[in-house]
Amino acid sequence: MQDRSTDFDLIVVGAGMAGHCTALEGARQGGRVLLLEKTERYGGSTRMCGGAFAFAGTDIQKKLGIEDSAELLEQDLMAAGKHRNDAALVHAYAQHQYEAYKWLEALGLRFEKVSLSGSQSVPRNHSIDPVLVLETLHDNVLRAGVAYRSGAAVQRLLTEGEGEERRVVGVALASGETVRAAGGVAIATGGFSRAADLVERFVPHLRAARPMGGYGNTGDGLRMAWALGADLIDLGYVKGSFGAPVAAPTPGMEEQAPRLISAMYRGAIVVNAAGRRFIDESVSYKAIGDRCLQQPDALAFQIFDQQVMDQSSPLPTVADYRAALDTGLLRQAGSLRDLAAALGIDPDGLLATVERYNAACDGREPDEMGRTSLSTGYGKPTRIERGPFYGLACTTGLTSTYCGLHTDTDARVLDVFDRPIEGLYATGEVMGGFHGETYMSGSSLAKGCIFGRLAARHALRRAGVAAA
Ligand SMILES: Cc1cc2nc3c(=O)[nH]c(=O)nc-3n(C[C@H](O)[C@H](O)[C@H](O)COP(=O)(O)OP(=O)(O)OC[C@H]3O[C@@H](n4cnc5c(N)ncnc54)[C@H](O)[C@@H]3O)c2cc1C
């Protein structure tokens, strides 16, 4: 077996959002950094995602008259997680999120839009093309001198020392090669949505959900750290994401087809094949995802009118109803009855549901599901009345598994006795503890950036490169 020495200060495993931010920060701190990616193309789930970042107190929000703050974001994150999240991690996110936003902007990235999404009490999802973010980060990573290798799957972690002295010193690749780093290893391997065995073991309630994350996201980082006694947290809380289209995109248009649609936050209702609503649509799309799995065939439909279609926008991609229509995912019809027939929904059921919903919008009767807002208390529901009408057959996707390695606020992985595993860091989706019971939209990308940068700084201090 060849040993490639201790040529590095930091090894980052996985080249999505989290891994790129970790590597770039490490290089900018003066470290010699190696970024390893298992697949041939960097990006993982980040490449497929909606590109929404949950930031607060930004200039774009101010320009739009949206009053937001780190404190409100922190409160919303804790409320979303039903206070089962690790409060220290949430506080660290709130403290560092604005700095992360400015750091991304300083790379030339411009967030184009701010919109409202699940678990947010004010609009704070800052949208940007995720592929542009990845390409910009990748360019910067290379220019900063990071050594990048694709097709380089890490298989396990190397340690030295026993007991209290044990520390992570490097990685072994599937090829048999070993590489060492003085400051340690940051795991940024994403989730395990593509690992059927881990889904069955940890989140069997989601076995019917459609796997949607990065193709390399098979929980490798989780397994490697688990083998060293890492504490795994939040596994029971993983939820699917509502809004994964059921129809296949028109052949040749797969890349343009949105992977998730959430028209309910702009006025759609959600019904099952009987045409009945089954949840207050203003709640988190994770909670809607749970209920969708309980419907016959785990099937639901987002139903809306032209008034909602007029709000379609390319970003965030979950609001790109126009692209959903153009790529054959969304059905359009001149009347609700025709729409129901095209989608296989009971037409009488749907018509009666819409009538009751419109009456509730007018204040003539209480909403049958208790809906009073578009999303989490924000915005007023509007009547479904202006044709043409639109319907999306959709289900719950397992886009992400927001759980895993418990870390402290420096992103150091903790063991089952709550002690840091020396030299081991985790960031991004593989990290647990942050979200608690429910995930707030937009918080995963930002989390990867925030905790990746904190991990890099800590590891380089360990390596004696960065100042304490
Ligand atoms: C359809 C969809 C929409 C989403 N929308 C949003 C959104 O708008 N906002 C938001 O915040 N989140 C969103 N998410 C979730 C978000 O995209 C992910 O949680 C986030 O991108 C994860 O980033 P990451 O860097 O941790 O992991 P990834 O981006 O998945 O990167 C992990 C990388 O690690 C590599 N890897 C795995 N194992 C190994 C190994 N053994 N050795 C080397 N490399 C390895 C993988 O191949 C992959 O490239 C969405 C997800 C999906 C699927």
Coordinates of C-alpha atoms and ligand atoms in Angstrom, one line a residue:
M1 CA 0.0 0.0 0.0
Q2 CA 1.4 3.4 -1.0
D3 CA 1.4 6.1 1.7
R4 CA 1.2 9.6 0.1
S5 CA 2.7 11.2 3.3
T6 CA 1.5 14.1 5.4
D7 CA 1.5 16.5 2.5
F8 CA -1.7 18.2 3.5
D9 CA -3.1 20.2 6.4
L10 CA -6.7 19.3 5.7
I11 CA -8.5 16.6 3.8
V12 CA -12.1 17.3 2.7
V13 CA -14.2 14.3 1.7
G14 CA -17.0 15.1 -0.7
A15 CA -17.2 18.0 -3.2
G16 CA -20.7 19.5 -2.9
M17 CA -21.6 22.9 -1.3
A18 CA -20.2 22.0 2.1
G19 CA -17.0 20.4 0.9
H20 CA -16.2 23.3 -1.5
C21 CA -16.7 25.9 1.2
T22 CA -14.6 23.9 3.7
A23 CA -11.8 23.5 1.2
L24 CA -11.8 27.1 0.1
E25 CA -11.7 28.5 3.6
G26 CA -8.9 26.1 4.4
A27 CA -6.8 27.2 1.5
R28 CA -7.5 30.9 2.3
Q29 CA -6.3 30.3 5.8
G30 CA -3.0 29.2 4.3
G31 CA -3.6 25.5 4.5
R32 CA -2.6 22.8 2.0
V33 CA -5.9 21.2 1.3
L34 CA -7.0 18.1 -0.6
L35 CA -10.6 17.8 -1.8
L36 CA -11.7 14.3 -2.7
E37 CA -14.8 13.5 -4.7
K38 CA -16.1 10.0 -5.2
T39 CA -18.0 10.5 -8.5
E40 CA -16.6 11.9 -11.8
R41 CA -18.6 15.1 -11.5
Y42 CA -18.5 17.3 -8.4
G43 CA -21.7 18.7 -7.0
G44 CA -23.7 15.9 -5.3
S45 CA -27.2 17.0 -4.2
T46 CA -26.1 20.6 -4.4
R47 CA -26.1 20.3 -8.2
M48 CA -29.8 19.1 -8.2
C49 CA -31.1 21.5 -5.6
G50 CA -33.4 24.5 -5.6
G51 CA -30.6 27.0 -4.8
A52 CA -32.4 28.6 -1.8
F53 CA -30.3 29.9 1.1
A54 CA -31.9 30.9 4.4
F55 CA -30.2 34.1 5.4
A56 CA -31.5 37.0 7.5
G57 CA -31.0 40.7 7.7
T58 CA -29.6 41.1 4.2
D59 CA -29.6 44.1 2.0
I60 CA -32.0 42.5 -0.5
Q61 CA -34.5 41.8 2.3
K62 CA -34.1 45.4 3.4
K63 CA -34.7 46.7 -0.1
L64 CA -37.9 44.7 -0.3
G65 CA -39.0 46.0 3.1
I66 CA -38.7 42.6 4.8
E67 CA -37.8 43.0 8.4
D68 CA -35.7 40.1 9.5
S69 CA -32.9 39.4 11.9
A70 CA -30.5 36.8 13.1
E71 CA -32.6 36.5 16.2
L72 CA -35.8 35.9 14.3
L73 CA -34.1 33.3 12.1
E74 CA -32.8 31.6 15.2
Q75 CA -36.3 31.5 16.7
D76 CA -37.8 30.2 13.5
L77 CA -35.1 27.4 13.3
M78 CA -35.8 26.4 16.8
A79 CA -39.5 26.4 16.3
A80 CA -39.2 24.4 13.0
G81 CA -37.1 21.8 14.9
K82 CA -39.7 21.8 17.7
H83 CA -36.9 22.8 20.1
R84 CA -35.4 19.3 19.7
N85 CA -32.5 20.8 17.7
D86 CA -29.1 21.5 19.4
A87 CA -29.5 25.1 20.4
A88 CA -25.8 25.8 20.3
L89 CA -25.6 24.7 16.7
V90 CA -28.6 26.8 15.8
H91 CA -27.1 29.8 17.6
A92 CA -23.8 29.4 15.7
Y93 CA -25.7 29.3 12.4
A94 CA -27.5 32.5 13.4
Q95 CA -24.3 34.2 14.4
H96 CA -22.3 33.3 11.3
Q97 CA -25.0 33.3 8.6
Y98 CA -24.6 37.0 7.6
E99 CA -20.9 36.6 7.3
A100 CA -21.4 33.5 5.1
Y101 CA -23.8 35.5 2.9
K102 CA -21.2 38.3 2.5
W103 CA -18.4 35.7 1.9
L104 CA -20.5 34.1 -1.0
E105 CA -21.2 37.6 -2.4
A106 CA -17.5 38.5 -2.3
L107 CA -17.0 35.5 -4.7
G108 CA -19.1 37.5 -7.2
L109 CA -22.3 35.5 -6.4
R110 CA -25.5 37.5 -6.5
F111 CA -28.7 36.3 -4.9
E112 CA -31.4 37.2 -7.2
K113 CA -34.6 36.9 -5.2
V114 CA -36.0 36.5 -1.8
S115 CA -39.1 34.3 -1.2
L116 CA -41.1 32.7 1.5
S117 CA -40.9 29.0 2.2
G118 CA -41.7 26.4 4.8
S119 CA -41.1 27.3 8.5
Q120 CA -40.2 30.9 7.7
S121 CA -42.1 33.6 9.4
V122 CA -40.9 36.2 6.8
P123 CA -39.5 35.7 3.3
R124 CA -35.8 34.7 3.6
N125 CA -35.0 32.2 1.0
H126 CA -32.3 33.8 -1.1
S127 CA -32.2 32.1 -4.4
I128 CA -29.4 31.6 -6.9
D129 CA -28.6 29.0 -9.6
P130 CA -26.9 26.2 -7.6
V131 CA -24.8 25.2 -10.6
L132 CA -23.4 28.7 -10.8
V133 CA -22.6 28.6 -7.1
L134 CA -20.8 25.3 -7.5
E135 CA -18.8 26.4 -10.6
T136 CA -17.8 29.6 -8.9
L137 CA -16.7 27.8 -5.7
H138 CA -14.9 25.2 -7.8
D139 CA -12.9 27.8 -9.7
N140 CA -12.0 29.6 -6.5
V141 CA -11.0 26.4 -4.9
L142 CA -8.6 25.6 -7.7
R143 CA -7.2 29.1 -7.9
A144 CA -6.6 29.0 -4.1
G145 CA -4.4 26.0 -4.7
V146 CA -6.6 23.2 -3.4
A147 CA -5.7 19.8 -4.8
Y148 CA -8.9 18.4 -6.2
R149 CA -9.4 14.8 -7.3
S150 CA -12.5 13.2 -8.7
G151 CA -13.2 9.5 -8.9
A152 CA -11.5 9.3 -5.5
A153 CA -13.9 7.5 -3.1
V154 CA -12.8 7.5 0.5
Q155 CA -13.4 4.3 2.2
R156 CA -12.3 4.7 5.8
L157 CA -10.6 7.1 8.2
L158 CA -7.0 6.5 9.5
T159 CA -6.3 7.0 13.1
E160 CA -3.3 7.0 15.3
G161 CA -3.0 6.6 19.1
E162 CA -5.2 4.7 21.5
G163 CA -7.9 5.8 24.0
E164 CA -7.6 9.5 24.9
E165 CA -4.7 9.9 22.4
R166 CA -6.6 8.6 19.4
R167 CA -6.9 11.0 16.5
V168 CA -7.9 11.0 12.9
V169 CA -4.8 11.5 10.7
G170 CA -6.0 10.8 7.2
V171 CA -8.1 8.7 4.9
A172 CA -7.9 5.4 3.0
L173 CA -9.3 5.5 -0.5
A174 CA -11.2 2.7 -2.2
S175 CA -8.1 2.3 -4.5
G176 CA -6.0 1.3 -1.4
E177 CA -4.1 4.5 -1.3
T178 CA -3.7 6.4 2.0
V179 CA -3.4 10.2 2.4
R180 CA -2.6 12.1 5.6
A181 CA -3.3 15.6 6.9
A182 CA -1.9 17.3 9.9
G183 CA -5.1 19.2 10.8
G184 CA -7.5 16.3 10.2
V185 CA -10.4 15.3 8.0
A186 CA -13.6 17.0 7.2
I187 CA -16.5 14.8 6.1
A188 CA -18.8 16.5 3.6
T189 CA -20.2 13.4 1.9
G190 CA -23.9 14.5 2.0
G191 CA -26.7 12.3 3.0
F192 CA -27.8 8.7 2.5
S193 CA -30.8 9.1 0.3
R194 CA -29.3 6.6 -2.2
A195 CA -28.4 4.0 0.3
A196 CA -31.4 1.6 0.5
D197 CA -29.8 -0.3 3.5
L198 CA -29.5 2.9 5.6
V199 CA -33.0 4.1 4.6
E200 CA -34.3 0.7 5.8
R201 CA -32.3 0.8 9.0
F202 CA -32.8 4.4 10.1
V203 CA -35.9 5.8 8.3
P204 CA -38.1 2.9 7.3
H205 CA -41.1 5.2 7.3
L206 CA -39.6 6.7 4.1
R207 CA -39.0 3.5 2.2
A208 CA -41.8 4.5 -0.2
A209 CA -40.4 8.0 -0.8
R210 CA -38.6 8.5 -4.1
P211 CA -34.7 8.7 -3.6
M212 CA -33.6 12.0 -5.1
G213 CA -30.2 13.2 -3.8
G214 CA -26.8 13.1 -5.4
Y215 CA -25.9 9.7 -6.9
G216 CA -22.8 9.3 -4.7
N217 CA -24.8 10.0 -1.5
T218 CA -24.7 6.6 0.0
G219 CA -23.9 7.5 3.6
D220 CA -20.2 6.8 3.3
G221 CA -19.1 9.5 5.7
L222 CA -21.7 8.5 8.2
R223 CA -20.4 4.9 8.2
M224 CA -16.8 5.9 8.5
A225 CA -17.3 8.1 11.5
W226 CA -19.8 5.7 13.0
A227 CA -17.0 3.1 12.9
L228 CA -15.0 5.4 15.2
G229 CA -17.9 5.7 17.7
A230 CA -19.4 8.9 16.4
D231 CA -22.7 10.0 17.9
L232 CA -25.5 9.8 15.3
I233 CA -28.4 12.2 15.9
D234 CA -31.8 13.2 14.5
L235 CA -32.2 10.0 12.5
G236 CA -35.8 9.4 13.6
Y237 CA -36.8 12.9 12.4
V238 CA -35.9 12.6 8.7
K239 CA -38.7 13.6 6.5
G240 CA -39.4 13.4 2.8
S241 CA -40.0 16.6 0.8
F242 CA -43.4 17.0 -0.7
G243 CA -43.7 18.0 -4.4
A244 CA -41.7 15.5 -6.4
P245 CA -43.4 15.3 -9.8
V246 CA -44.7 11.8 -10.7
A247 CA -44.8 12.3 -14.5
A248 CA -41.6 11.7 -16.4
P249 CA -40.3 14.9 -18.1
T250 CA -40.6 15.2 -21.9
P251 CA -37.6 13.2 -23.3
G252 CA -34.6 15.5 -23.9
M253 CA -35.9 18.0 -21.3
E254 CA -34.8 16.2 -18.1
E255 CA -32.2 18.8 -17.2
Q256 CA -34.7 21.7 -17.4
A257 CA -37.4 19.9 -15.4
P258 CA -37.8 21.1 -11.8
R259 CA -37.2 18.3 -9.3
L260 CA -39.6 19.7 -6.7
I261 CA -42.5 22.1 -7.0
S262 CA -44.2 23.8 -4.0
A263 CA -47.0 25.9 -5.5
M264 CA -48.9 25.6 -2.2
Y265 CA -47.0 28.5 -0.7
R266 CA -48.3 30.8 -3.5
G267 CA -51.9 29.6 -3.3
A268 CA -52.3 26.0 -4.5
I269 CA -54.3 23.5 -2.5
V270 CA -53.1 19.9 -2.1
V271 CA -55.6 17.1 -2.7
N272 CA -55.6 13.3 -3.0
A273 CA -57.2 11.2 -5.8
A274 CA -60.6 11.6 -4.1
G275 CA -60.2 15.4 -4.6
R276 CA -60.0 15.9 -0.8
R277 CA -57.5 18.1 1.0
F278 CA -55.7 16.3 3.8
I279 CA -53.5 19.0 5.4
D280 CA -53.2 22.7 6.0
E281 CA -51.0 23.5 3.1
S282 CA -49.2 26.4 4.9
V283 CA -47.1 24.0 7.0
S284 CA -43.6 22.8 6.1
Y285 CA -43.4 20.8 2.9
K286 CA -41.7 18.1 5.1
A287 CA -44.9 17.8 7.2
I288 CA -46.9 17.7 4.0
G289 CA -44.6 15.0 2.7
D290 CA -45.3 12.8 5.7
R291 CA -49.1 13.1 5.1
C292 CA -48.7 12.5 1.4
L293 CA -47.1 9.1 2.1
Q294 CA -50.4 8.2 4.0
Q295 CA -52.6 8.9 0.9
P296 CA -53.5 6.1 -1.5
D297 CA -50.5 5.2 -3.7
A298 CA -48.6 8.0 -1.8
L299 CA -50.1 10.3 -4.5
A300 CA -51.2 13.9 -4.2
F301 CA -52.0 16.8 -6.5
Q302 CA -51.2 20.5 -6.3
I303 CA -54.1 22.4 -7.8
F304 CA -54.0 26.0 -8.7
D305 CA -55.2 28.7 -11.1
Q306 CA -53.7 31.3 -13.4
Q307 CA -53.3 33.7 -10.5
V308 CA -50.7 31.4 -9.0
M309 CA -49.2 30.5 -12.4
D310 CA -48.6 34.3 -12.9
Q311 CA -46.2 34.1 -9.9
S312 CA -44.1 31.5 -11.6
S313 CA -40.4 32.4 -11.5
P314 CA -37.2 30.6 -12.6
L315 CA -35.8 30.9 -9.1
P316 CA -36.3 29.4 -6.7
T317 CA -36.8 26.3 -8.9
V318 CA -39.6 25.1 -6.7
A319 CA -41.6 28.0 -8.0
D320 CA -40.9 27.4 -11.6
Y321 CA -44.4 26.3 -12.6
R322 CA -43.8 27.5 -16.2
A323 CA -40.8 25.1 -16.5
A324 CA -42.9 22.3 -15.0
L325 CA -45.5 22.9 -17.7
D326 CA -43.0 23.2 -20.5
T327 CA -41.3 20.0 -19.6
G328 CA -44.5 18.0 -19.4
L329 CA -44.8 17.6 -15.6
L330 CA -47.7 19.9 -15.0
R331 CA -51.2 19.5 -16.6
Q332 CA -53.3 22.5 -17.8
A333 CA -57.0 22.6 -18.5
G334 CA -59.8 25.1 -19.2
S335 CA -61.9 23.9 -16.3
L336 CA -61.4 22.2 -13.0
R337 CA -63.5 19.3 -14.2
D338 CA -61.3 18.8 -17.2
L339 CA -58.2 19.1 -15.1
A340 CA -59.5 16.4 -12.7
A341 CA -60.3 14.1 -15.6
A342 CA -56.8 14.6 -17.0
L343 CA -55.1 13.8 -13.7
G344 CA -57.4 11.0 -12.6
I345 CA -58.9 12.9 -9.7
D346 CA -62.6 12.4 -8.7
P347 CA -64.1 15.5 -10.4
D348 CA -67.0 16.0 -8.0
G349 CA -64.7 15.6 -5.1
L350 CA -62.4 18.3 -6.4
L351 CA -65.1 20.7 -7.3
A352 CA -66.7 20.5 -3.9
T353 CA -63.3 20.9 -2.2
V354 CA -62.5 24.1 -4.3
E355 CA -66.0 25.5 -3.5
R356 CA -65.4 25.1 0.3
Y357 CA -61.8 26.4 0.0
N358 CA -63.0 29.6 -1.9
A359 CA -65.7 30.1 0.7
A360 CA -63.0 30.0 3.4
C361 CA -60.9 32.4 1.5
D362 CA -63.9 34.8 1.4
G363 CA -64.3 34.4 5.2
R364 CA -67.7 32.8 4.7
E365 CA -66.7 29.7 6.7
P366 CA -63.7 28.4 8.5
D367 CA -61.1 26.6 6.4
E368 CA -61.7 22.8 6.7
M369 CA -58.0 22.2 7.3
G370 CA -57.5 25.3 9.5
R371 CA -55.4 27.1 6.8
T372 CA -55.2 30.8 7.5
S373 CA -52.0 31.8 5.5
L374 CA -50.0 30.9 2.5
S375 CA -47.0 29.8 4.6
T376 CA -46.4 29.7 8.3
G377 CA -48.6 32.7 9.2
Y378 CA -47.5 34.8 6.2
G379 CA -49.7 35.8 3.2
K380 CA -53.5 35.4 2.7
P381 CA -54.9 32.4 0.8
T382 CA -56.6 33.3 -2.4
R383 CA -59.6 31.9 -4.3
I384 CA -59.0 29.3 -7.0
E385 CA -61.1 30.8 -9.7
R386 CA -59.2 32.2 -12.7
G387 CA -58.6 29.7 -15.5
P388 CA -56.8 28.0 -17.0
F389 CA -56.3 25.7 -14.1
Y390 CA -53.2 23.6 -13.4
G391 CA -52.5 20.4 -11.6
L392 CA -49.3 18.6 -10.6
A393 CA -49.4 14.9 -9.7
C394 CA -46.7 14.5 -7.2
T395 CA -45.4 12.5 -4.3
T396 CA -42.9 12.7 -1.5
G397 CA -39.2 12.6 -2.4
L398 CA -36.3 11.6 -0.2
T399 CA -34.2 14.6 -1.3
S400 CA -32.1 14.8 1.7
T401 CA -31.4 13.1 5.0
Y402 CA -30.9 15.9 7.5
C403 CA -29.4 13.9 10.3
G404 CA -26.2 12.2 11.1
L405 CA -23.0 13.1 12.8
H406 CA -23.4 15.2 15.9
T407 CA -20.9 18.0 16.1
D408 CA -20.0 20.9 18.3
T409 CA -20.0 24.5 17.1
D410 CA -16.6 24.1 15.5
A411 CA -18.0 21.2 13.5
R412 CA -15.9 18.7 15.4
V413 CA -17.6 15.3 15.4
L414 CA -18.6 14.1 18.9
D415 CA -18.5 10.6 20.0
V416 CA -21.3 8.8 21.9
F417 CA -20.0 10.2 25.2
D418 CA -20.1 13.7 23.8
R419 CA -16.4 14.1 23.4
P420 CA -14.9 15.4 20.2
I421 CA -13.2 12.8 18.0
E422 CA -9.8 14.5 17.6
G423 CA -9.1 15.5 14.0
L424 CA -12.6 14.7 12.7
Y425 CA -15.0 17.3 11.4
A426 CA -18.4 17.1 9.6
T427 CA -20.4 19.6 7.7
G428 CA -23.3 19.8 5.3
E429 CA -26.0 17.3 5.1
V430 CA -24.1 14.6 6.9
M431 CA -24.2 16.7 10.0
G432 CA -26.9 16.0 12.6
G433 CA -28.3 18.0 15.5
F434 CA -29.0 21.2 13.7
H435 CA -32.5 20.7 12.3
G436 CA -34.2 18.8 15.1
E437 CA -37.6 17.6 14.2
T438 CA -38.2 19.6 11.0
Y439 CA -36.0 21.2 8.5
M440 CA -36.4 24.8 7.5
S441 CA -36.2 25.3 3.8
G442 CA -32.9 26.9 2.7
S443 CA -31.0 26.0 5.8
S444 CA -29.0 23.1 4.4
L445 CA -26.9 24.9 1.8
A446 CA -26.1 27.7 4.2
K447 CA -25.3 25.2 7.0
G448 CA -22.8 23.5 4.8
C449 CA -21.1 26.8 4.1
I450 CA -21.1 28.0 7.7
F451 CA -20.0 24.9 9.5
G452 CA -17.5 24.0 6.7
R453 CA -15.7 27.3 7.2
L454 CA -15.7 26.8 11.0
A455 CA -14.3 23.3 10.5
A456 CA -11.6 24.5 8.2
R457 CA -10.5 27.2 10.6
H458 CA -10.4 24.8 13.6
A459 CA -8.5 22.1 11.6
L460 CA -5.9 24.6 10.5
R461 CA -5.4 25.9 14.0
R462 CA -4.8 22.2 15.0
A463 CA -2.3 21.9 12.1
G464 CA -0.6 25.0 13.5
V465 CA -1.3 26.9 10.3
A466 CA -4.0 29.4 11.2
A467 CA -3.6 31.7 14.2
A468 CA -5.5 30.6 17.4
Ligands
LIG1 C1 -34.3 18.4 -5.4 C2 -33.6 19.0 -4.2 C3 -33.8 20.4 -3.8 C4 -33.2 20.9 -2.7 N1 -33.3 22.3 -2.5 C5 -32.7 22.9 -1.5 C6 -32.7 24.3 -1.3 O1 -33.2 25.0 -2.1 N2 -32.0 24.8 -0.3 C7 -31.3 24.0 0.6 O2 -30.7 24.6 1.6 N3 -31.2 22.7 0.4 C8 -31.9 22.1 -0.6 N4 -31.8 20.8 -0.8 C9 -30.9 20.0 0.1 C10 -29.4 20.4 -0.3 O3 -29.3 20.4 -1.7 C11 -28.4 19.4 0.3 O4 -28.7 19.1 1.6 C12 -27.0 20.0 0.2 O5 -26.8 20.4 -1.2 C13 -26.0 19.1 0.7 O6 -24.8 19.6 0.4 P1 -23.5 18.7 0.9 O7 -22.3 19.5 0.3 O8 -23.6 18.4 2.3 O9 -23.7 17.4 0.1 P2 -23.7 17.1 -1.5 O10 -23.9 18.3 -2.3 O11 -24.6 16.0 -1.7 O12 -22.2 16.6 -1.8 C14 -21.7 15.5 -1.2 C15 -20.6 14.9 -2.1 O13 -19.9 14.0 -1.5 C16 -19.5 12.9 -2.4 N5 -19.2 11.7 -1.7 C17 -20.0 10.8 -1.1 N6 -19.3 9.8 -0.5 C18 -18.0 10.0 -0.8 C19 -16.8 9.3 -0.5 N7 -16.8 8.1 0.1 N8 -15.6 9.8 -1.0 C20 -15.6 11.0 -1.6 N9 -16.7 11.7 -1.9 C21 -17.9 11.2 -1.5 C22 -20.8 12.8 -3.2 O14 -20.5 12.2 -4.4 C23 -21.2 14.3 -3.4 O15 -20.6 14.9 -4.6 C24 -32.4 20.2 -1.9 C25 -32.1 18.8 -2.3 C26 -32.7 18.3 -3.4 C27 -32.3 16.9 -3.8

